[in-house]
Structures are given as structure tokens and as C-alpha cells.
CSV table of C-alpha atoms in Angstrom, one decimal:
chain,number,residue,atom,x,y,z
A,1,UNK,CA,138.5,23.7,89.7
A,2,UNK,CA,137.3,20.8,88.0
A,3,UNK,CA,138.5,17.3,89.1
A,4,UNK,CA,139.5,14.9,86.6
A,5,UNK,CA,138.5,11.6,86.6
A,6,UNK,CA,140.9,8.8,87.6
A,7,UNK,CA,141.4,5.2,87.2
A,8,UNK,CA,143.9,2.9,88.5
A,9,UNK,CA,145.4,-0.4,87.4
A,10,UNK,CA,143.1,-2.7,89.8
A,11,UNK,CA,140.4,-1.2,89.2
A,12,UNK,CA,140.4,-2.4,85.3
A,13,UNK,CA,141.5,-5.8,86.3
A,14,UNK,CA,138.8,-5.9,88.0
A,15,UNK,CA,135.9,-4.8,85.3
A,16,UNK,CA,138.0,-6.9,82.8
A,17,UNK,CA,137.9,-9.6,85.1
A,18,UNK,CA,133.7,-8.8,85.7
A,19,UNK,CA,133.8,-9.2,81.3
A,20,UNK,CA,135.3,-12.3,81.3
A,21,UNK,CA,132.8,-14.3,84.0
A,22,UNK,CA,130.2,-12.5,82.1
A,23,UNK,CA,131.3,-13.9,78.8
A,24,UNK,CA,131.7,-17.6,80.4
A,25,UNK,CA,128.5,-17.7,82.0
A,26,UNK,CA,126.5,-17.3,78.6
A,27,UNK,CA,127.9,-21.0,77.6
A,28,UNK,CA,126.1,-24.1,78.5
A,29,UNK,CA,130.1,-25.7,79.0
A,30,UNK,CA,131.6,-22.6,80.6
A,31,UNK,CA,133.9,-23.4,77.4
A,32,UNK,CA,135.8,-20.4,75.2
A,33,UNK,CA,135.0,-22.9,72.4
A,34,UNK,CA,131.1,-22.3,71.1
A,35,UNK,CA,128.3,-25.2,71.2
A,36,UNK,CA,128.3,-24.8,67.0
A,37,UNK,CA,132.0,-26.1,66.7
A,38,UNK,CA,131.4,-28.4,63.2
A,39,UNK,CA,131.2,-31.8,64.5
A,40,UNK,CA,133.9,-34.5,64.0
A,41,UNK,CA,134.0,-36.1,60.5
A,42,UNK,CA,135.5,-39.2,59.6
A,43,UNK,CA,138.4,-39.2,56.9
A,44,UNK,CA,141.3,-41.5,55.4
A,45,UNK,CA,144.5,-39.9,56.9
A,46,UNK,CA,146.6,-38.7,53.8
A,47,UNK,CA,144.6,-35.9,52.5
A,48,UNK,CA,143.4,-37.9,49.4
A,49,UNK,CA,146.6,-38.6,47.9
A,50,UNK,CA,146.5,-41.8,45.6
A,51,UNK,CA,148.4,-44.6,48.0
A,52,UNK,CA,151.5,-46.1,46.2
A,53,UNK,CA,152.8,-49.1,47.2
A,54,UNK,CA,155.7,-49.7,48.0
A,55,UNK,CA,156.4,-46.0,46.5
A,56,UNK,CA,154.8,-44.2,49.7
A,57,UNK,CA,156.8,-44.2,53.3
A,58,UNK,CA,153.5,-43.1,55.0
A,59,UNK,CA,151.6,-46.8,54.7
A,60,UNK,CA,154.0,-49.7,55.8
A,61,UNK,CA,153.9,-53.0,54.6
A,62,UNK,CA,155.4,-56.6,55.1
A,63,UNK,CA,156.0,-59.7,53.5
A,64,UNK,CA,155.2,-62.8,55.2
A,65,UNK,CA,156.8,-65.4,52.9
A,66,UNK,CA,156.0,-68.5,55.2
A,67,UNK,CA,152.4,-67.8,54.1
A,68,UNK,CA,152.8,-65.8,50.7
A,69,UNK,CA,150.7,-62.6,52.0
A,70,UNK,CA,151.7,-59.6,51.7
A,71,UNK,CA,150.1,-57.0,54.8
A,72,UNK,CA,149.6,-53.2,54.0
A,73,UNK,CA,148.8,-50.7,56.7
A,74,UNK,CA,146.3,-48.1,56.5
A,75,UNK,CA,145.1,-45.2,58.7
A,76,UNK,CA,141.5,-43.7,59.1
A,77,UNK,CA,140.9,-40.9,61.6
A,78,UNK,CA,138.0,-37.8,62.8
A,79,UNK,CA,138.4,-34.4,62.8
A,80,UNK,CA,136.7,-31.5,65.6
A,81,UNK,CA,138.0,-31.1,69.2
A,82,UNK,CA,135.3,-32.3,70.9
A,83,UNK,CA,135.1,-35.5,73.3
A,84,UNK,CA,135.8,-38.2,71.4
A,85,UNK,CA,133.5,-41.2,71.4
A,86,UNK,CA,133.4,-45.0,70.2
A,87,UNK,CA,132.4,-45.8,66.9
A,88,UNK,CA,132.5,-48.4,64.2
A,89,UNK,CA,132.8,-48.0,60.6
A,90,UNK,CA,132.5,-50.4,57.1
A,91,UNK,CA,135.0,-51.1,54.8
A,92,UNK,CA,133.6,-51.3,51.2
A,93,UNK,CA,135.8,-52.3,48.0
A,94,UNK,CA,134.7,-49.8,45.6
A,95,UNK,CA,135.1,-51.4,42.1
A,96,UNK,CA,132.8,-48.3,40.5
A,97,UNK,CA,135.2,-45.9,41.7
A,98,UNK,CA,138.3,-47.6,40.3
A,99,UNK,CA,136.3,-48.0,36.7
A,100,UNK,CA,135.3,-44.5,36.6
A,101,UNK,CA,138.9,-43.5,37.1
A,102,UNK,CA,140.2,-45.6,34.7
A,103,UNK,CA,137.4,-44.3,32.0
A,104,UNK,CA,138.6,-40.8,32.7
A,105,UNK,CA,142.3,-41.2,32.7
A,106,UNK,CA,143.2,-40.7,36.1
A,107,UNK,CA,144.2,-44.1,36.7
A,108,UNK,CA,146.2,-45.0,33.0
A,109,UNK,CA,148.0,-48.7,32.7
A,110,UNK,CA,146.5,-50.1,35.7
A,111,UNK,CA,144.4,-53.4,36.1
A,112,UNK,CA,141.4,-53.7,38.8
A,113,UNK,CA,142.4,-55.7,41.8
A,114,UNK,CA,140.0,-58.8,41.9
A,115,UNK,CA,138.2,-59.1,44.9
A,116,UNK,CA,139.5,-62.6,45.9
A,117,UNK,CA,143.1,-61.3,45.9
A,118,UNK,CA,142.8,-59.2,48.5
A,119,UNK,CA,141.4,-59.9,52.3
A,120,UNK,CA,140.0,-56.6,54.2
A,121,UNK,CA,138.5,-56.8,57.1
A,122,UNK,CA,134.4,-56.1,56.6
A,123,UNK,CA,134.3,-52.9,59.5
A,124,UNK,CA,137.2,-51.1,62.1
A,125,UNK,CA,136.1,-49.7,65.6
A,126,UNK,CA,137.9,-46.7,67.1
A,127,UNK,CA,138.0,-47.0,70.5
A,128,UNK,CA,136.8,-44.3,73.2
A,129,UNK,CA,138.6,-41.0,73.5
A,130,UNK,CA,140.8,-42.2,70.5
A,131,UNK,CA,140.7,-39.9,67.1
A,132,UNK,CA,141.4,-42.6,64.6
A,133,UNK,CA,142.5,-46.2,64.0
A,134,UNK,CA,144.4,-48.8,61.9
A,135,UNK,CA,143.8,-51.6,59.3
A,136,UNK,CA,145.3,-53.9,58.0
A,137,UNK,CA,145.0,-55.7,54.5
A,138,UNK,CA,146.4,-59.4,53.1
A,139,UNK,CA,147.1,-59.6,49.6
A,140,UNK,CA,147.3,-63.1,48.3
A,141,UNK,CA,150.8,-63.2,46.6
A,142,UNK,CA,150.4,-66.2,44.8
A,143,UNK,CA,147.5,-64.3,43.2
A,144,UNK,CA,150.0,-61.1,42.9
A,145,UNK,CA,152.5,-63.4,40.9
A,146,UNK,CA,150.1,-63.4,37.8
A,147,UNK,CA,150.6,-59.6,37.6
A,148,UNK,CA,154.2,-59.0,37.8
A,149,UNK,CA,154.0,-56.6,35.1
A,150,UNK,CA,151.0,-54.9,36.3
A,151,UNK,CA,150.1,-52.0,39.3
A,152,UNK,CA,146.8,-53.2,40.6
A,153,UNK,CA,144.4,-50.8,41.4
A,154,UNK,CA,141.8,-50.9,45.1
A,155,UNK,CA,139.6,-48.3,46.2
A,156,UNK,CA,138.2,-49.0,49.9
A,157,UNK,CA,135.3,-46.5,51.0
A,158,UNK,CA,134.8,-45.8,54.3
A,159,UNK,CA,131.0,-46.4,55.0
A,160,UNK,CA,127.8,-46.4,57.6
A,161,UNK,CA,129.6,-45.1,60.5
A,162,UNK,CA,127.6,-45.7,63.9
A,163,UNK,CA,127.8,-42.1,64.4
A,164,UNK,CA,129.5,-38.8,63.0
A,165,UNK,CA,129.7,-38.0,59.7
A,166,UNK,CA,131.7,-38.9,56.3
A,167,UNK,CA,134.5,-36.6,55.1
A,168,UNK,CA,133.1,-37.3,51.6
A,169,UNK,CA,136.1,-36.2,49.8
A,170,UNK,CA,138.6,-38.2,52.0
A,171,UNK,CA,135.9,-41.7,52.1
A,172,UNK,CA,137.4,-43.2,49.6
A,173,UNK,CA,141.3,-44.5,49.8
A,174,UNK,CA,142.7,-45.5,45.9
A,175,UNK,CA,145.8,-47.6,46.7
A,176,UNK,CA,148.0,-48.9,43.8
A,177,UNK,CA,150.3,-51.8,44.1
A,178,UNK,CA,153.1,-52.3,41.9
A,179,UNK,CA,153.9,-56.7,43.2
A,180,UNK,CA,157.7,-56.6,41.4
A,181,UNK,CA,158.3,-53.6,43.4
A,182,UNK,CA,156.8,-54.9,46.9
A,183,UNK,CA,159.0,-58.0,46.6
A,184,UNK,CA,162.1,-56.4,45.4
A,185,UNK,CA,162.5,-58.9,42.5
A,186,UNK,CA,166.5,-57.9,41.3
A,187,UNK,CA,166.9,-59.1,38.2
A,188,UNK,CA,170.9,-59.7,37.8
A,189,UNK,CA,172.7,-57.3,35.4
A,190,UNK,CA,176.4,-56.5,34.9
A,191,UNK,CA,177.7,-56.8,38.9
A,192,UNK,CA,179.2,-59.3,40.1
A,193,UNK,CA,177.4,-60.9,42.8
A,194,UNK,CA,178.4,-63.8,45.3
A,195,UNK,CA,175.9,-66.8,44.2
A,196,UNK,CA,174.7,-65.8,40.9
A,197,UNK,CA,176.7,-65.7,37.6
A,198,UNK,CA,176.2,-63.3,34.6
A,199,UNK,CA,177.6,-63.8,31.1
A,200,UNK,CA,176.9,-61.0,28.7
A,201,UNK,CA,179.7,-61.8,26.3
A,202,UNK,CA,179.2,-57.8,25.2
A,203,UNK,CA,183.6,-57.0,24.7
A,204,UNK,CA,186.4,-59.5,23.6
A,205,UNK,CA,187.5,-59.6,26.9
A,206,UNK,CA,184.1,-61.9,27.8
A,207,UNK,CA,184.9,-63.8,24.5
A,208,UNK,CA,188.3,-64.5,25.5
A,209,UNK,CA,187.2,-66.2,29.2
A,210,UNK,CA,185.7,-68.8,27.4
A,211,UNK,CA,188.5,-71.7,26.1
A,212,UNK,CA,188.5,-74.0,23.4
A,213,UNK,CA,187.5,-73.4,19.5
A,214,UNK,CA,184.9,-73.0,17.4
A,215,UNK,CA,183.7,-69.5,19.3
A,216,UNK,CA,183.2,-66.3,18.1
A,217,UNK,CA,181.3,-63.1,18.5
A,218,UNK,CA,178.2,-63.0,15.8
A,219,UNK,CA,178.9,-60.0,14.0
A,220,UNK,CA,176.5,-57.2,14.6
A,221,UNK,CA,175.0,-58.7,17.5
A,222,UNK,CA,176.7,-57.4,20.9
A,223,UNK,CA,176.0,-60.6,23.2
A,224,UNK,CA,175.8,-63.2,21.3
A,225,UNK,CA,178.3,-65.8,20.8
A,226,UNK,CA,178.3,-68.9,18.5
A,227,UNK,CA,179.9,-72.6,19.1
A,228,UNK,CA,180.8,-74.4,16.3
A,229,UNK,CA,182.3,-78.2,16.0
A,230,UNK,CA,185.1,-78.1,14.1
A,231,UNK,CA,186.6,-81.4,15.1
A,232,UNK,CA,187.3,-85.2,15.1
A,233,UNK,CA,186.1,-86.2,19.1
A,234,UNK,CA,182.2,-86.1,18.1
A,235,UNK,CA,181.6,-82.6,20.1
A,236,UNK,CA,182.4,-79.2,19.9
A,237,UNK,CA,182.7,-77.7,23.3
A,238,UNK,CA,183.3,-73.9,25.0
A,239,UNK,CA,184.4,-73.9,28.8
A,240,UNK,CA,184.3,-70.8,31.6
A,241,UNK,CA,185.9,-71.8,34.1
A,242,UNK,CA,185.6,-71.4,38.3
A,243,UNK,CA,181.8,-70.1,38.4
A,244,UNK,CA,180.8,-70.1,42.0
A,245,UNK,CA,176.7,-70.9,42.4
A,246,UNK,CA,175.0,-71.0,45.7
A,247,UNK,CA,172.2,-73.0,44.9
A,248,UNK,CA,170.2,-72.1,48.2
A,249,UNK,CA,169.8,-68.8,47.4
A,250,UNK,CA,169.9,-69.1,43.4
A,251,UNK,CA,168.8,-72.7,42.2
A,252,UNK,CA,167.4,-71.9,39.1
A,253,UNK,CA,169.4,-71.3,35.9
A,254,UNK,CA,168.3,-69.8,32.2
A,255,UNK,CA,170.0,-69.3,29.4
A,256,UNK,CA,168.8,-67.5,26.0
A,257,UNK,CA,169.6,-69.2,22.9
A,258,UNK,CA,169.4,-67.6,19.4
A,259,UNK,CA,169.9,-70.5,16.9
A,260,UNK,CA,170.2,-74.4,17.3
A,261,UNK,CA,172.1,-76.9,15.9
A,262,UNK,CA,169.6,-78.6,12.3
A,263,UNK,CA,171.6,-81.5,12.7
A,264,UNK,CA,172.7,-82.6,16.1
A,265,UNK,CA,172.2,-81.4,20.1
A,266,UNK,CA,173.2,-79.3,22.5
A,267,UNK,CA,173.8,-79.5,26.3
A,268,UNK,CA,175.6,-77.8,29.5
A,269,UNK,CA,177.4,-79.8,31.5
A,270,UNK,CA,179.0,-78.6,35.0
A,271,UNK,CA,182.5,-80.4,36.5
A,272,UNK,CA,183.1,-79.4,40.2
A,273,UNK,CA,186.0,-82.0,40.6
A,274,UNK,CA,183.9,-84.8,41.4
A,275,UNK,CA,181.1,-85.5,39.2
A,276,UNK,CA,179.8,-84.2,35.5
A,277,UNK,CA,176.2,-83.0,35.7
A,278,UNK,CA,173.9,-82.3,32.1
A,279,UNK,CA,171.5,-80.1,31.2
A,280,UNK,CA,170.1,-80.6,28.1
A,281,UNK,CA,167.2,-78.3,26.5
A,282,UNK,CA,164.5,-81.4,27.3
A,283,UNK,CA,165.3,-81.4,30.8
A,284,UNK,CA,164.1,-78.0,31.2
A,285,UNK,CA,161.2,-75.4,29.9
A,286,UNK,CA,161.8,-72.7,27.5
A,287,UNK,CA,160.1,-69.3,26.6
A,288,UNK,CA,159.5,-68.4,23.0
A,289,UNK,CA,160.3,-64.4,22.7
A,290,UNK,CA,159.1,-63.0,19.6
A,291,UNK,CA,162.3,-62.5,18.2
A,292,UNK,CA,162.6,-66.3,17.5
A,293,UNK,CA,165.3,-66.6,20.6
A,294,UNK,CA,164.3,-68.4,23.1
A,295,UNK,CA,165.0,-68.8,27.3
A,296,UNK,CA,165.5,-72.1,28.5
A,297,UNK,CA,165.5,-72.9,32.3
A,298,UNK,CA,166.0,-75.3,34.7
A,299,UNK,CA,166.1,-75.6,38.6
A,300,UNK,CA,169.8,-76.4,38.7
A,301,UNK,CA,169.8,-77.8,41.9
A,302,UNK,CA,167.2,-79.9,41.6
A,303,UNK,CA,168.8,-81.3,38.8
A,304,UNK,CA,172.2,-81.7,39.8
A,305,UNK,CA,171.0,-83.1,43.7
A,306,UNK,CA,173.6,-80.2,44.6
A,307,UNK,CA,173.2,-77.5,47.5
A,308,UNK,CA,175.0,-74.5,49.3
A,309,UNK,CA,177.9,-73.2,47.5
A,310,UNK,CA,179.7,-74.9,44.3
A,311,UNK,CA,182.3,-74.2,42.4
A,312,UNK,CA,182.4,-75.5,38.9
A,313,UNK,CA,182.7,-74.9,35.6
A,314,UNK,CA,180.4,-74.2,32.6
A,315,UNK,CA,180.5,-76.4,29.5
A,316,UNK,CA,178.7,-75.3,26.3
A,317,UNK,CA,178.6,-78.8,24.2
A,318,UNK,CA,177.2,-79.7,20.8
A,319,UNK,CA,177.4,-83.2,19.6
A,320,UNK,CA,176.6,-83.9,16.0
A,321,UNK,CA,179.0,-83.9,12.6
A,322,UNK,CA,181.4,-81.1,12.4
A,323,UNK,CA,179.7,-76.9,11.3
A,324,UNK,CA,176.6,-77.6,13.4
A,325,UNK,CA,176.7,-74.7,15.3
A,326,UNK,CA,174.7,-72.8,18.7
A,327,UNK,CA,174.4,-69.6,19.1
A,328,UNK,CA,173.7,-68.3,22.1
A,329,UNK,CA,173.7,-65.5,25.0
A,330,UNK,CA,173.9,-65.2,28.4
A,331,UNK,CA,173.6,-67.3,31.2
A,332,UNK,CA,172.5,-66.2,34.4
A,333,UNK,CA,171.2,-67.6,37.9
A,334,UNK,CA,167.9,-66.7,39.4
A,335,UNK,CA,166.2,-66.8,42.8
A,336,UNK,CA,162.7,-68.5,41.6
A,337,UNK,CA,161.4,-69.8,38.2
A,338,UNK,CA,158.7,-66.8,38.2
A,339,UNK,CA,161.6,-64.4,38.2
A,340,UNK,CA,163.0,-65.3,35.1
A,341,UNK,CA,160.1,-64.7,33.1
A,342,UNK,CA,159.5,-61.8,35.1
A,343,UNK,CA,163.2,-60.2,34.1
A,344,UNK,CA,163.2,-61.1,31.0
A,345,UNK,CA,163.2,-58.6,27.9
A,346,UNK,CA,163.1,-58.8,24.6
């Protein structure tokens, strides 16, 4: 009778064993991975998406106020699995790229970023058996502050590496930076808030915190209130009463005003139980808006020689012959003079 063949289990670990030492000793690494692995490119980390700022959580920055910059953060790294070795690469501001985007579409209501605004360092060195490395740029804010209503556009290429290669579709980083949005400028609305007064005079209600006569709503014109003098003492005057300021935090005060007295002046004048303090129209700067109103401001506590918290009241005065008349809106405290013109709508 025929004998069939048999095999057992160590005998196929060992020819699978035999395979595998075959296999290895054909590489020059005895590696599983081949020689031909692609070698390590060089890439912005994000996969090429447009960088907001302050929109995107993925690149940090802060504000440093004491010196008015503003510091992004920004990551570069290499692909491949091999050894990784030191290497430096440039940092290029790409103007072209930011034109040609803008030509096309891709980059709509968005102004260049000059040069001088911004400071990046010229090159960035990634350190042996590290896969990538981080940057940091200064914005100039003081710069920024001329483009509040603006989101600045920067494209930074990555370029002349001392060795690898480019990713050339991930070279080039387009960051857009809204500046109103970076330093959280809050312009004040409806709320209530310790520090800062608002007075929209929009329901009766508003109207009927203010004493004395001569005021009333403008018809038509939710806001708006006008102060006429209808009497013998050589003024007409409107009062709100208990306003708390903290002029620390908000020293600066504006106020838009619709018409002016033809025949006379106007002025506000604050009583905390000590002393009067005037602001007239002359004592401050103004912003013509286009529909003929204008936004007067002053730094309130530079004017007054006041500081910290106050309580006072707010006195709306004309003085001239009786029906001159000011109409006017609200009044409202701000952080910094830029800020009003910067909240400001029409």
C-alpha cells in the first residue's frame, strides 16, 4: 500500500520561518519597509486650508498689549518614516500668490498685508530626529488699527530647504486676519454693563428716565430725542440720573447728534455731588456720517481729572433764547477713541 505523505506543525514553522530570513536578507537594512519608500517632503501642517484668524482653534495667538504686537503660531512639518535629519528652511512673503487669488476670486473683500506690518522670521530649523517645527509671527497692531474694517491677507511660502523636498501643494500657507476680531473690540449694545452706559431712548419708558421739559421723541425716528428751551432761566436742560462710569476701564465718551441749536449752544455737564464738569462740542472731535448726524467724543476722564468708579448724573443743556432745540441720540462709553469710530454705523 501506498504511504501518504505527512507533515507536521514544526515542520512548517520551520520552512515559514526559512521564508522569512530569506525575505530579510535581500534588503540592504534587514527592514520589512523597501529602500524606494518616497522620501520625506516638507509641508505646512493643515492640509492647505486657508488659516483664519482668530476664526481657526488650530493656530494660537496672543496679544501683547504692553508692546501692541499681536503673535500668531504656525506649524510646518515632513512626511516618510524614515530617520529624520536636521534641516533649515526660508520663509518667503508671497505677495504674487495673494494677487493672483484675489484676481480669481478666491480671496473676495480682502486687502494685502503690507510687508512692514508684519515681522516673520527670514528661515526655521527643525532639529534632528524631529518631524516638524514652529513659528511665530508679530503683527504690528498699531499698523492693524488702520484696518479695522478690513481681513488682511499673507501668504508665506516655505522655500530652499537644505535638504528633502517641497510638498508643492502644501508650500504655501494663506492666512487671513480679521484685527476687530483678534482684539475682541465689543462695541456696547442694549445690556447693561458695570462701567459703561447706553442710552438708546428706543420706548417711552427710556423717554420717561430723563426729567425736566422740553423733551420728546422725534416722530418717526426710533432713538432720537429732542431738547427744547422753553423757559425764563437762559437754558433748557434734560437730566438721567445715577449713571455709574468707571473711567479706568471706559474713559472715553461719544454721543451722536442729529440737529444743533442755529441760534445758541449746547453742552453736557456731569454732577457727582461735588463738582459740575462740561463738555461742550469744542472740547472734543466729531465724525461727520453721511446722514448729516454726527458723533462727537471726548476722553471723559481726561477731561473731568476723574478716575475709577463715579457716580453722576447726565445733563443735556442748551443755552440760547427760548425754541432752540438739540436733537440727539445715544450716549455711550467706550474703551479707546479707535473703538468708537470702529463701532460706529450709519
Amino acid at each position: 500500500m501506498k504511504q501518504e505523505p505527512t507533515f507536521n506543525f514544526y515542520s512548517i514553522c520551520g520552512t515559514v520561518a526559512l521564508l522569512i530570513g530569506f525575505l530579510l536578507s535581500c534588503t540592504k537594512t534587514g527592514d520589512i519597509i523597501a529602500d524606494d519608500y518616497p522620501n520625506p517632503k516638507i509641508y505646512w501642517t493643515g492640509s492647505g486650508e486657508i488659516i483664519r484668524i482668530p476664526e481657526s482653534d488650530r493656530y494660537p495667538y496672543k496679544i501683547d498689549e504692553e508692546n501692541q504686537k499681536v503673535y500668531i503660531t504656525l506649524g510646518f512639518s515632513t512626511s516618510g518614516l524614515k530617520n529624520r535629519d536636521a534641516f533649515t528652511v526660508n520663509l518667503v512673503v508671497d505677495r504674487d500668490t495673494i494677487h493672483q487669488l484675489q484676481q480669481e476670486g478666491a480671496l473676495p473683500n480682502t486687502i494685502d498685508l503690507e510687508p512692514d506690518m508684519i515681522d516673520i522670521p527670514p528661515s526655521a530649523t527643525v532639529e534632528q530626529g524631529k518631524d516638524g517645527a514652529l513659528i511665530q509671527l508679530s503683527l504690528d497692531m498699531t499698523a492693524l488699527a488702520d484696518h479695522e474694517d478690513d481681513t488682511l491677507a499673507l501668504a508665506i511660502r516655505l522655500d530652499s530647504p537644505s535638504q528633502y523636498e517641497l510638498n508643492p501643494a502644501l508650500s504655501t500657507a494663506i492666512i487671513l486676519i480679521n484685527y476687530r476680531a483678534i482684539i475682541g473690540i465689543s462695541c456696547p449694545d442694549d445690556e447693561a454693563s458695570p462701567g459703561r452706559i447706553f442710552i438708546p431712548f428706543e420706548t417711552s419708558e427710556d423717554v420717561d428716565g430723563w426729567d425736566y421739559g422740553g423733551l420728546r421723541p422725534v416722530p418717526g425716528a426710533p432713538g432720537q430725542l429732542t431738547i427744547t428751551r422753553n423757559n425764563d432761566d437762559g437754558y433748557g436742560i434734560a437730566v438721567k440720573w445715577d449713571q455709574l462710569f468707571n473711567l479706568d476701564e471706559y474713559p472715553y465718551l461719544a454721543m451722536r447728534v442729529y440737529e444743533e441749536p442755529t441760534d445758541g449752544v449746547w453742552l453736557l455737564k456731569f454732577y457727582n455731588g461735588l463738582a459740575d464738569y462740561v463738555l461742550r462740542p469744542e472740547n472734543g472731535t466729531y465724525k461727520q456720517l453721511s446722514d448729516g448726524s454726527r458723533i462727537y467724543y471726548w476722553n471723559f476722564a481726561e477731561a473731568t481729572g476723574l478716575s475709577g468708579e463715579v457716580s453722576s448724573n447726565i445733563q443735556v443743556v442748551i443755552e440760547g433764547p427760548n425754541g432752540q432745540s438739540l436733537t440727539y441720540g445715544w450716549l455711550k462709553t467706550y474703551q479707546e477713541q479707535d473703538i468708537i469710530l470702529q463701532c460706529i454705523t450709519q
